[in-house]
Amino acid sequence: MFSYRHAFHAGNHADVLKHLTWLAILRYLGQKDTALQIVDTHAGAGQYRLDQGHARTSAESDAGILRLMTAAETAAARAQAIPHAVADYLNTVKQFNADGRVRVYPGSPWISQTLLRPQDKLKLFEVHPTDAKLLSKQVEELGKGKQIEVLRRSGFDGLKALLPPPSRRGAVLIDPSYELKTDYPAVLDCLEDALKRFPTGTYAVWYPIIARPEAHALARKLKALGTRLQRPWLQAELNVGLLPEEGTAAKVAQGQHHGGMRASGMHVINPPFTLAAQLRESLPWALAALREPVGASWSVTPSSP
Ligand SMILES: C[S@@+](CC[C@H](N)C(=O)[O-])C[C@H]1O[C@@H](n2cnc3c(N)ncnc32)[C@H](O)[C@@H]1O
């Protein structure tokens, strides 16, 4: 059960898609003064060192955040514009790396906490004993008191008690590891229950695009759920493709290649109205930096009005 550690994957292409989208959502919601409740149902450890430990073993960030950062530096040197949401994401990452070299990567709780205003609250669920301990320690060091709460229990179950938020404004990130097959139906059940309790909240679900029937079905079922409950949704996918020796474009699209995950998606319910345009500008730019030669693609699909 506890074999997944996000430290192996921190800053990879999936984190780029997830965190760029999450940051754009929170920025938009933060434009109104009313208090926001932000919930991360699967928080991970908080911040990650990219230059040592698990992250260095896997080196996934080399083809993710580090490539994106290099592309941004090249663009800046050529006085070329960078999409606003990409620049915002990279500047957020840079905040944790004073000398400009990215050694520390902020996971979703850390991205969320940089945007907290005094009236906002952040609730973080994490069940892995080691990661929950790391997260609690880092949160304590921030000294934000009761504004940030780490809950060492399942986010799927724990979310219920937090909805609707007292201010009726909130955003929920649902980012399981999908280590267990049961995570797939649990996402749908959790989301349906949450939408009944708090229909106007913004919900962002990350999902992998891999060769598993449950994974293929999830993207489709998420769309159907939003449509059935009459909530607007947006689905954004980023597929970084393969090296020529690794496979064909068709295999990449299906997630049926050998090797690591190359594609993932973000499903957002009640998205900010600005999000589709921001992602349509940002994803091709990000993909130009992250893509391998075969089968790379991006898409942004909103629900029909
Ligand atoms: C993909 S990682 C989270 C990464 C993090 N959201 C980020 O973007 O930085 C998934 C995390 O969920 C934890 N986890 C697994 N099942 C859980 C559950 N039912 N409730 C809360 N956390 C869970 C895992 O231990 C792992 O740390």
Short mmCIF file of C-alpha atoms and ligand atoms in Angstrom, two decimals:
data_model
loop_
_atom_site.label_atom_id
_atom_site.label_comp_id
_atom_site.label_asym_id
_atom_site.label_seq_id
_atom_site.Cartn_x
_atom_site.Cartn_y
_atom_site.Cartn_z
CA MET A 1 0.00 0.00 0.00
CA PHE A 2 2.72 2.51 0.93
CA SER A 3 5.17 1.92 -1.93
CA TYR A 4 4.40 5.21 -3.72
CA ARG A 5 6.60 8.17 -2.75
CA HIS A 6 6.06 11.36 -4.68
CA ALA A 7 9.72 12.28 -4.14
CA PHE A 8 10.61 9.95 -7.05
CA HIS A 9 8.38 11.92 -9.42
CA ALA A 10 8.60 15.49 -8.12
CA GLY A 11 8.91 18.05 -10.90
CA ASN A 12 8.21 15.60 -13.74
CA HIS A 13 5.96 16.43 -16.73
CA ALA A 14 2.85 15.38 -14.81
CA ASP A 15 3.72 17.78 -11.99
CA VAL A 16 4.27 20.53 -14.56
CA LEU A 17 0.75 20.07 -15.96
CA LYS A 18 -0.81 19.65 -12.52
CA HIS A 19 0.90 22.52 -10.75
CA LEU A 20 0.68 25.00 -13.61
CA THR A 21 -3.09 24.35 -13.78
CA TRP A 22 -3.56 24.38 -9.99
CA LEU A 23 -1.69 27.66 -9.64
CA ALA A 24 -3.79 29.29 -12.40
CA ILE A 25 -6.97 28.15 -10.59
CA LEU A 26 -5.84 29.52 -7.22
CA ARG A 27 -4.70 32.82 -8.73
CA TYR A 28 -8.12 33.31 -10.25
CA LEU A 29 -9.99 32.41 -7.06
CA GLY A 30 -7.74 34.71 -5.03
CA GLN A 31 -9.00 37.74 -6.92
CA LYS A 32 -12.04 37.97 -4.63
CA ASP A 33 -11.50 38.93 -0.99
CA THR A 34 -13.87 36.33 0.48
CA ALA A 35 -12.05 33.58 2.40
CA LEU A 36 -11.05 30.50 0.44
CA GLN A 37 -10.79 26.98 1.78
CA ILE A 38 -8.20 25.01 -0.15
CA VAL A 39 -8.10 21.24 0.27
CA ASP A 40 -5.44 18.85 -0.98
CA THR A 41 -6.84 15.33 -0.53
CA HIS A 42 -3.49 13.67 -1.38
CA ALA A 43 -0.82 16.13 -0.32
CA GLY A 44 2.49 14.24 -0.44
CA ALA A 45 5.52 15.45 1.53
CA GLY A 46 5.37 19.18 0.70
CA GLN A 47 8.73 20.21 -0.76
CA TYR A 48 11.26 17.97 -2.50
CA ARG A 49 15.00 18.16 -3.03
CA LEU A 50 15.73 17.55 -6.71
CA ASP A 51 19.49 17.31 -6.35
CA GLN A 52 19.63 14.41 -3.92
CA GLY A 53 17.76 11.34 -2.63
CA HIS A 54 14.79 9.77 -4.43
CA ALA A 55 14.38 12.61 -6.95
CA ARG A 56 17.99 12.25 -8.09
CA THR A 57 17.64 8.46 -8.41
CA SER A 58 14.77 8.77 -10.87
CA ALA A 59 15.88 12.10 -12.42
CA GLU A 60 12.31 12.65 -13.69
CA SER A 61 12.56 16.38 -13.08
CA ASP A 62 15.38 16.61 -15.67
CA ALA A 63 12.80 16.09 -18.41
CA GLY A 64 10.17 18.16 -16.55
CA ILE A 65 10.66 21.35 -14.56
CA LEU A 66 14.37 21.61 -15.36
CA ARG A 67 13.79 21.48 -19.12
CA LEU A 68 10.97 23.99 -18.81
CA MET A 69 13.15 26.34 -16.79
CA THR A 70 15.93 26.11 -19.40
CA ALA A 71 13.45 26.86 -22.19
CA ALA A 72 12.24 29.92 -20.28
CA GLU A 73 15.80 31.15 -19.80
CA THR A 74 16.48 30.73 -23.52
CA ALA A 75 13.28 32.60 -24.36
CA ALA A 76 14.20 35.39 -21.95
CA ALA A 77 17.69 35.67 -23.47
CA ARG A 78 16.06 36.07 -26.90
CA ALA A 79 13.52 38.57 -25.52
CA GLN A 80 10.69 36.17 -26.43
CA ALA A 81 7.44 36.25 -24.46
CA ILE A 82 6.46 33.34 -22.19
CA PRO A 83 2.79 32.51 -21.57
CA HIS A 84 1.62 34.17 -18.39
CA ALA A 85 0.58 30.96 -16.58
CA VAL A 86 3.94 29.32 -17.39
CA ALA A 87 5.87 32.36 -16.17
CA ASP A 88 3.80 32.46 -12.97
CA TYR A 89 4.48 28.76 -12.31
CA LEU A 90 8.22 29.13 -12.96
CA ASN A 91 8.44 32.23 -10.77
CA THR A 92 6.70 30.31 -7.97
CA VAL A 93 9.26 27.50 -8.26
CA LYS A 94 12.07 30.09 -8.31
CA GLN A 95 10.85 31.53 -4.99
CA PHE A 96 12.24 28.40 -3.33
CA ASN A 97 15.56 28.57 -5.15
CA ALA A 98 17.26 31.82 -4.29
CA ASP A 99 20.24 31.44 -6.64
CA GLY A 100 18.09 30.53 -9.65
CA ARG A 101 19.25 26.88 -9.81
CA VAL A 102 16.29 24.62 -9.13
CA ARG A 103 17.21 22.32 -6.28
CA VAL A 104 13.96 22.48 -4.33
CA TYR A 105 10.61 21.69 -5.89
CA PRO A 106 7.38 22.85 -4.28
CA GLY A 107 4.68 20.18 -4.32
CA SER A 108 1.01 21.13 -4.40
CA PRO A 109 0.74 22.01 -0.67
CA TRP A 110 3.66 24.36 -1.09
CA ILE A 111 2.27 26.01 -4.18
CA SER A 112 -1.04 26.48 -2.33
CA GLN A 113 0.56 27.92 0.77
CA THR A 114 2.42 30.62 -1.16
CA LEU A 115 -0.95 32.03 -2.21
CA LEU A 116 -2.67 31.95 1.19
CA ARG A 117 -4.06 35.25 2.39
CA PRO A 118 -4.78 35.78 6.10
CA GLN A 119 -8.47 34.88 5.63
CA ASP A 120 -7.76 31.57 3.78
CA LYS A 121 -7.36 28.05 5.14
CA LEU A 122 -5.41 25.08 3.75
CA LYS A 123 -6.27 21.47 4.67
CA LEU A 124 -3.78 18.77 3.71
CA PHE A 125 -4.53 15.05 3.82
CA GLU A 126 -1.70 12.52 3.70
CA VAL A 127 -1.69 8.88 4.85
CA HIS A 128 1.88 7.76 4.17
CA PRO A 129 3.52 7.69 7.63
CA THR A 130 6.88 9.10 6.45
CA ASP A 131 5.47 11.71 4.09
CA ALA A 132 2.83 12.80 6.60
CA LYS A 133 5.59 13.30 9.17
CA LEU A 134 7.74 15.27 6.70
CA LEU A 135 4.75 17.38 5.71
CA SER A 136 3.77 18.11 9.33
CA LYS A 137 7.32 19.13 10.16
CA GLN A 138 7.61 21.46 7.16
CA VAL A 139 4.19 22.98 7.83
CA GLU A 140 5.13 23.57 11.47
CA GLU A 141 8.30 25.36 10.36
CA LEU A 142 6.21 27.74 8.25
CA GLY A 143 4.68 29.04 11.48
CA LYS A 144 1.24 29.67 9.99
CA GLY A 145 -0.52 28.09 12.99
CA LYS A 146 -4.06 26.87 12.43
CA GLN A 147 -4.23 28.33 8.95
CA ILE A 148 -2.68 25.12 7.59
CA GLU A 149 -3.78 21.78 8.96
CA VAL A 150 -2.22 18.40 8.17
CA LEU A 151 -4.69 15.54 8.54
CA ARG A 152 -3.24 12.04 8.71
CA ARG A 153 -6.22 10.23 7.27
CA SER A 154 -7.73 9.40 3.91
CA GLY A 155 -8.59 12.49 1.90
CA PHE A 156 -11.33 10.56 0.10
CA ASP A 157 -13.20 10.17 3.40
CA GLY A 158 -12.00 13.31 5.15
CA LEU A 159 -13.17 15.72 2.44
CA LYS A 160 -16.83 15.15 3.37
CA ALA A 161 -16.52 16.88 6.74
CA LEU A 162 -14.99 19.99 5.15
CA LEU A 163 -17.76 20.73 2.65
CA PRO A 164 -19.31 23.14 2.16
CA PRO A 165 -16.70 25.58 3.50
CA PRO A 166 -18.09 28.27 5.83
CA SER A 167 -17.41 31.02 3.26
CA ARG A 168 -18.89 28.90 0.44
CA ARG A 169 -15.71 29.47 -1.58
CA GLY A 170 -13.20 26.71 -2.08
CA ALA A 171 -10.93 24.65 -4.28
CA VAL A 172 -10.10 20.96 -3.93
CA LEU A 173 -7.17 19.15 -5.51
CA ILE A 174 -7.64 15.38 -5.81
CA ASP A 175 -4.29 13.86 -6.72
CA PRO A 176 -4.06 10.18 -5.77
CA SER A 177 -1.12 7.99 -6.69
CA TYR A 178 -3.49 5.42 -8.33
CA GLU A 179 -1.29 2.83 -6.67
CA LEU A 180 -4.47 0.98 -5.77
CA LYS A 181 -7.03 0.04 -8.44
CA THR A 182 -9.67 1.23 -5.99
CA ASP A 183 -8.37 4.81 -6.34
CA TYR A 184 -10.15 5.09 -9.71
CA PRO A 185 -13.70 4.50 -8.46
CA ALA A 186 -12.85 6.31 -5.20
CA VAL A 187 -12.10 9.51 -7.17
CA LEU A 188 -15.53 9.39 -8.81
CA ASP A 189 -17.39 8.60 -5.58
CA CYS A 190 -15.51 11.29 -3.68
CA LEU A 191 -16.18 13.88 -6.37
CA GLU A 192 -19.87 13.04 -6.69
CA ASP A 193 -20.35 13.28 -2.93
CA ALA A 194 -18.37 16.55 -2.78
CA LEU A 195 -20.39 18.09 -5.61
CA LYS A 196 -23.62 17.27 -3.79
CA ARG A 197 -22.36 18.97 -0.62
CA PHE A 198 -20.72 21.92 -2.37
CA PRO A 199 -21.82 22.19 -6.02
CA THR A 200 -20.09 25.51 -6.73
CA GLY A 201 -16.61 24.54 -5.54
CA THR A 202 -13.74 24.21 -7.99
CA TYR A 203 -12.37 20.65 -8.15
CA ALA A 204 -9.20 19.59 -9.93
CA VAL A 205 -8.47 15.89 -10.43
CA TRP A 206 -5.16 14.67 -11.79
CA TYR A 207 -5.21 11.34 -13.69
CA PRO A 208 -2.56 9.24 -15.45
CA ILE A 209 -2.87 8.21 -19.12
CA ILE A 210 -1.48 4.69 -18.98
CA ALA A 211 -2.34 1.27 -20.37
CA ARG A 212 -4.93 0.38 -17.76
CA PRO A 213 -8.62 0.08 -18.58
CA GLU A 214 -9.47 1.89 -15.31
CA ALA A 215 -7.32 4.86 -16.34
CA HIS A 216 -8.93 5.17 -19.78
CA ALA A 217 -12.37 4.89 -18.26
CA LEU A 218 -11.68 7.53 -15.60
CA ALA A 219 -11.19 10.44 -18.04
CA ARG A 220 -14.45 9.50 -19.76
CA LYS A 221 -16.37 8.97 -16.52
CA LEU A 222 -15.19 12.30 -15.12
CA LYS A 223 -16.65 14.07 -18.15
CA ALA A 224 -19.90 12.13 -17.79
CA LEU A 225 -20.16 12.98 -14.10
CA GLY A 226 -19.85 16.73 -14.69
CA THR A 227 -22.37 16.56 -17.50
CA ARG A 228 -24.84 14.49 -15.42
CA LEU A 229 -24.58 16.88 -12.46
CA GLN A 230 -24.80 19.85 -14.85
CA ARG A 231 -21.48 21.35 -13.84
CA PRO A 232 -19.08 22.91 -16.34
CA TRP A 233 -15.80 21.07 -16.72
CA LEU A 234 -12.52 21.27 -18.57
CA GLN A 235 -10.09 18.49 -19.39
CA ALA A 236 -6.46 19.26 -20.19
CA GLU A 237 -4.01 16.57 -21.28
CA LEU A 238 -0.27 16.67 -21.88
CA ASN A 239 1.51 13.84 -23.64
CA VAL A 240 5.26 14.29 -23.84
CA GLY A 241 5.78 11.43 -26.31
CA LEU A 242 8.60 8.94 -26.74
CA LEU A 243 12.11 8.57 -28.08
CA PRO A 244 12.06 6.94 -31.58
CA GLU A 245 13.31 3.59 -30.26
CA GLU A 246 10.58 3.48 -27.61
CA GLY A 247 7.48 3.18 -29.77
CA THR A 248 4.92 4.69 -32.09
CA ALA A 249 2.64 7.70 -31.83
CA ALA A 250 -0.43 5.45 -31.50
CA LYS A 251 1.09 3.66 -28.56
CA VAL A 252 1.89 6.92 -26.82
CA ALA A 253 -1.69 8.17 -27.19
CA GLN A 254 -2.98 4.93 -25.70
CA GLY A 255 -0.37 4.86 -22.95
CA GLN A 256 0.66 1.44 -24.26
CA HIS A 257 4.39 1.95 -24.56
CA HIS A 258 7.04 0.42 -22.36
CA GLY A 259 8.75 2.53 -19.76
CA GLY A 260 7.43 5.31 -17.57
CA MET A 261 4.21 7.26 -17.83
CA ARG A 262 4.34 9.81 -20.65
CA ALA A 263 0.95 11.44 -20.47
CA SER A 264 -1.53 12.66 -17.91
CA GLY A 265 -4.55 14.88 -17.53
CA MET A 266 -6.22 17.40 -15.29
CA HIS A 267 -9.99 17.37 -15.04
CA VAL A 268 -11.38 20.58 -13.57
CA ILE A 269 -15.00 20.98 -12.49
CA ASN A 270 -16.33 24.56 -12.26
CA PRO A 271 -13.13 25.89 -13.86
CA PRO A 272 -12.35 29.61 -13.89
CA PHE A 273 -13.66 31.01 -17.17
CA THR A 274 -10.12 32.13 -17.99
CA LEU A 275 -8.55 28.69 -17.61
CA ALA A 276 -9.18 27.21 -21.08
CA ALA A 277 -7.53 30.17 -22.82
CA GLN A 278 -4.60 30.15 -20.39
CA LEU A 279 -3.96 26.45 -20.95
CA ARG A 280 -4.36 26.72 -24.73
CA GLU A 281 -1.59 29.28 -24.65
CA SER A 282 0.59 27.49 -22.06
CA LEU A 283 0.45 23.79 -22.99
CA PRO A 284 1.89 24.08 -26.53
CA TRP A 285 4.67 26.26 -25.15
CA ALA A 286 5.40 23.78 -22.34
CA LEU A 287 5.21 20.87 -24.76
CA ALA A 288 7.74 22.46 -27.10
CA ALA A 289 10.17 22.31 -24.18
CA LEU A 290 9.23 18.87 -22.81
CA ARG A 291 8.43 16.86 -25.93
CA GLU A 292 10.26 13.81 -27.19
CA PRO A 293 10.29 13.17 -30.98
CA VAL A 294 7.42 10.64 -31.26
CA GLY A 295 3.72 11.21 -30.61
CA ALA A 296 3.74 14.22 -28.29
CA SER A 297 0.43 16.10 -28.04
CA TRP A 298 -1.69 18.37 -25.91
CA SER A 299 -5.38 19.08 -25.66
CA VAL A 300 -7.77 21.33 -23.78
CA THR A 301 -11.40 20.23 -23.94
CA PRO A 302 -14.10 22.26 -22.22
CA SER A 303 -17.66 21.05 -21.67
CA SER A 304 -20.14 22.43 -24.16
CA PRO A 305 -22.06 25.49 -22.89
C1 LIG B 1 0.66 11.90 -6.27
S1 LIG B 1 1.09 12.01 -4.60
C2 LIG B 1 0.64 13.64 -4.16
C3 LIG B 1 1.45 14.72 -4.74
C4 LIG B 1 1.05 16.12 -4.34
N1 LIG B 1 -0.38 16.33 -4.49
C5 LIG B 1 1.78 17.14 -5.18
O1 LIG B 1 1.29 17.49 -6.26
O2 LIG B 1 2.83 17.61 -4.75
C6 LIG B 1 -0.16 11.08 -3.82
C7 LIG B 1 -0.03 11.06 -2.30
O3 LIG B 1 -1.23 10.54 -1.74
C8 LIG B 1 -0.92 9.75 -0.62
N2 LIG B 1 -2.13 8.92 -0.38
C9 LIG B 1 -2.44 7.71 -0.89
N3 LIG B 1 -3.70 7.37 -0.54
C10 LIG B 1 -4.19 8.41 0.18
C11 LIG B 1 -5.45 8.70 0.77
N4 LIG B 1 -6.48 7.83 0.67
N5 LIG B 1 -5.62 9.86 1.42
C12 LIG B 1 -4.60 10.76 1.52
N6 LIG B 1 -3.39 10.56 0.97
C13 LIG B 1 -3.19 9.41 0.30
C14 LIG B 1 0.33 9.05 -1.01
O4 LIG B 1 1.04 8.62 0.14
C15 LIG B 1 1.07 10.13 -1.80
O5 LIG B 1 1.93 10.86 -0.95
#
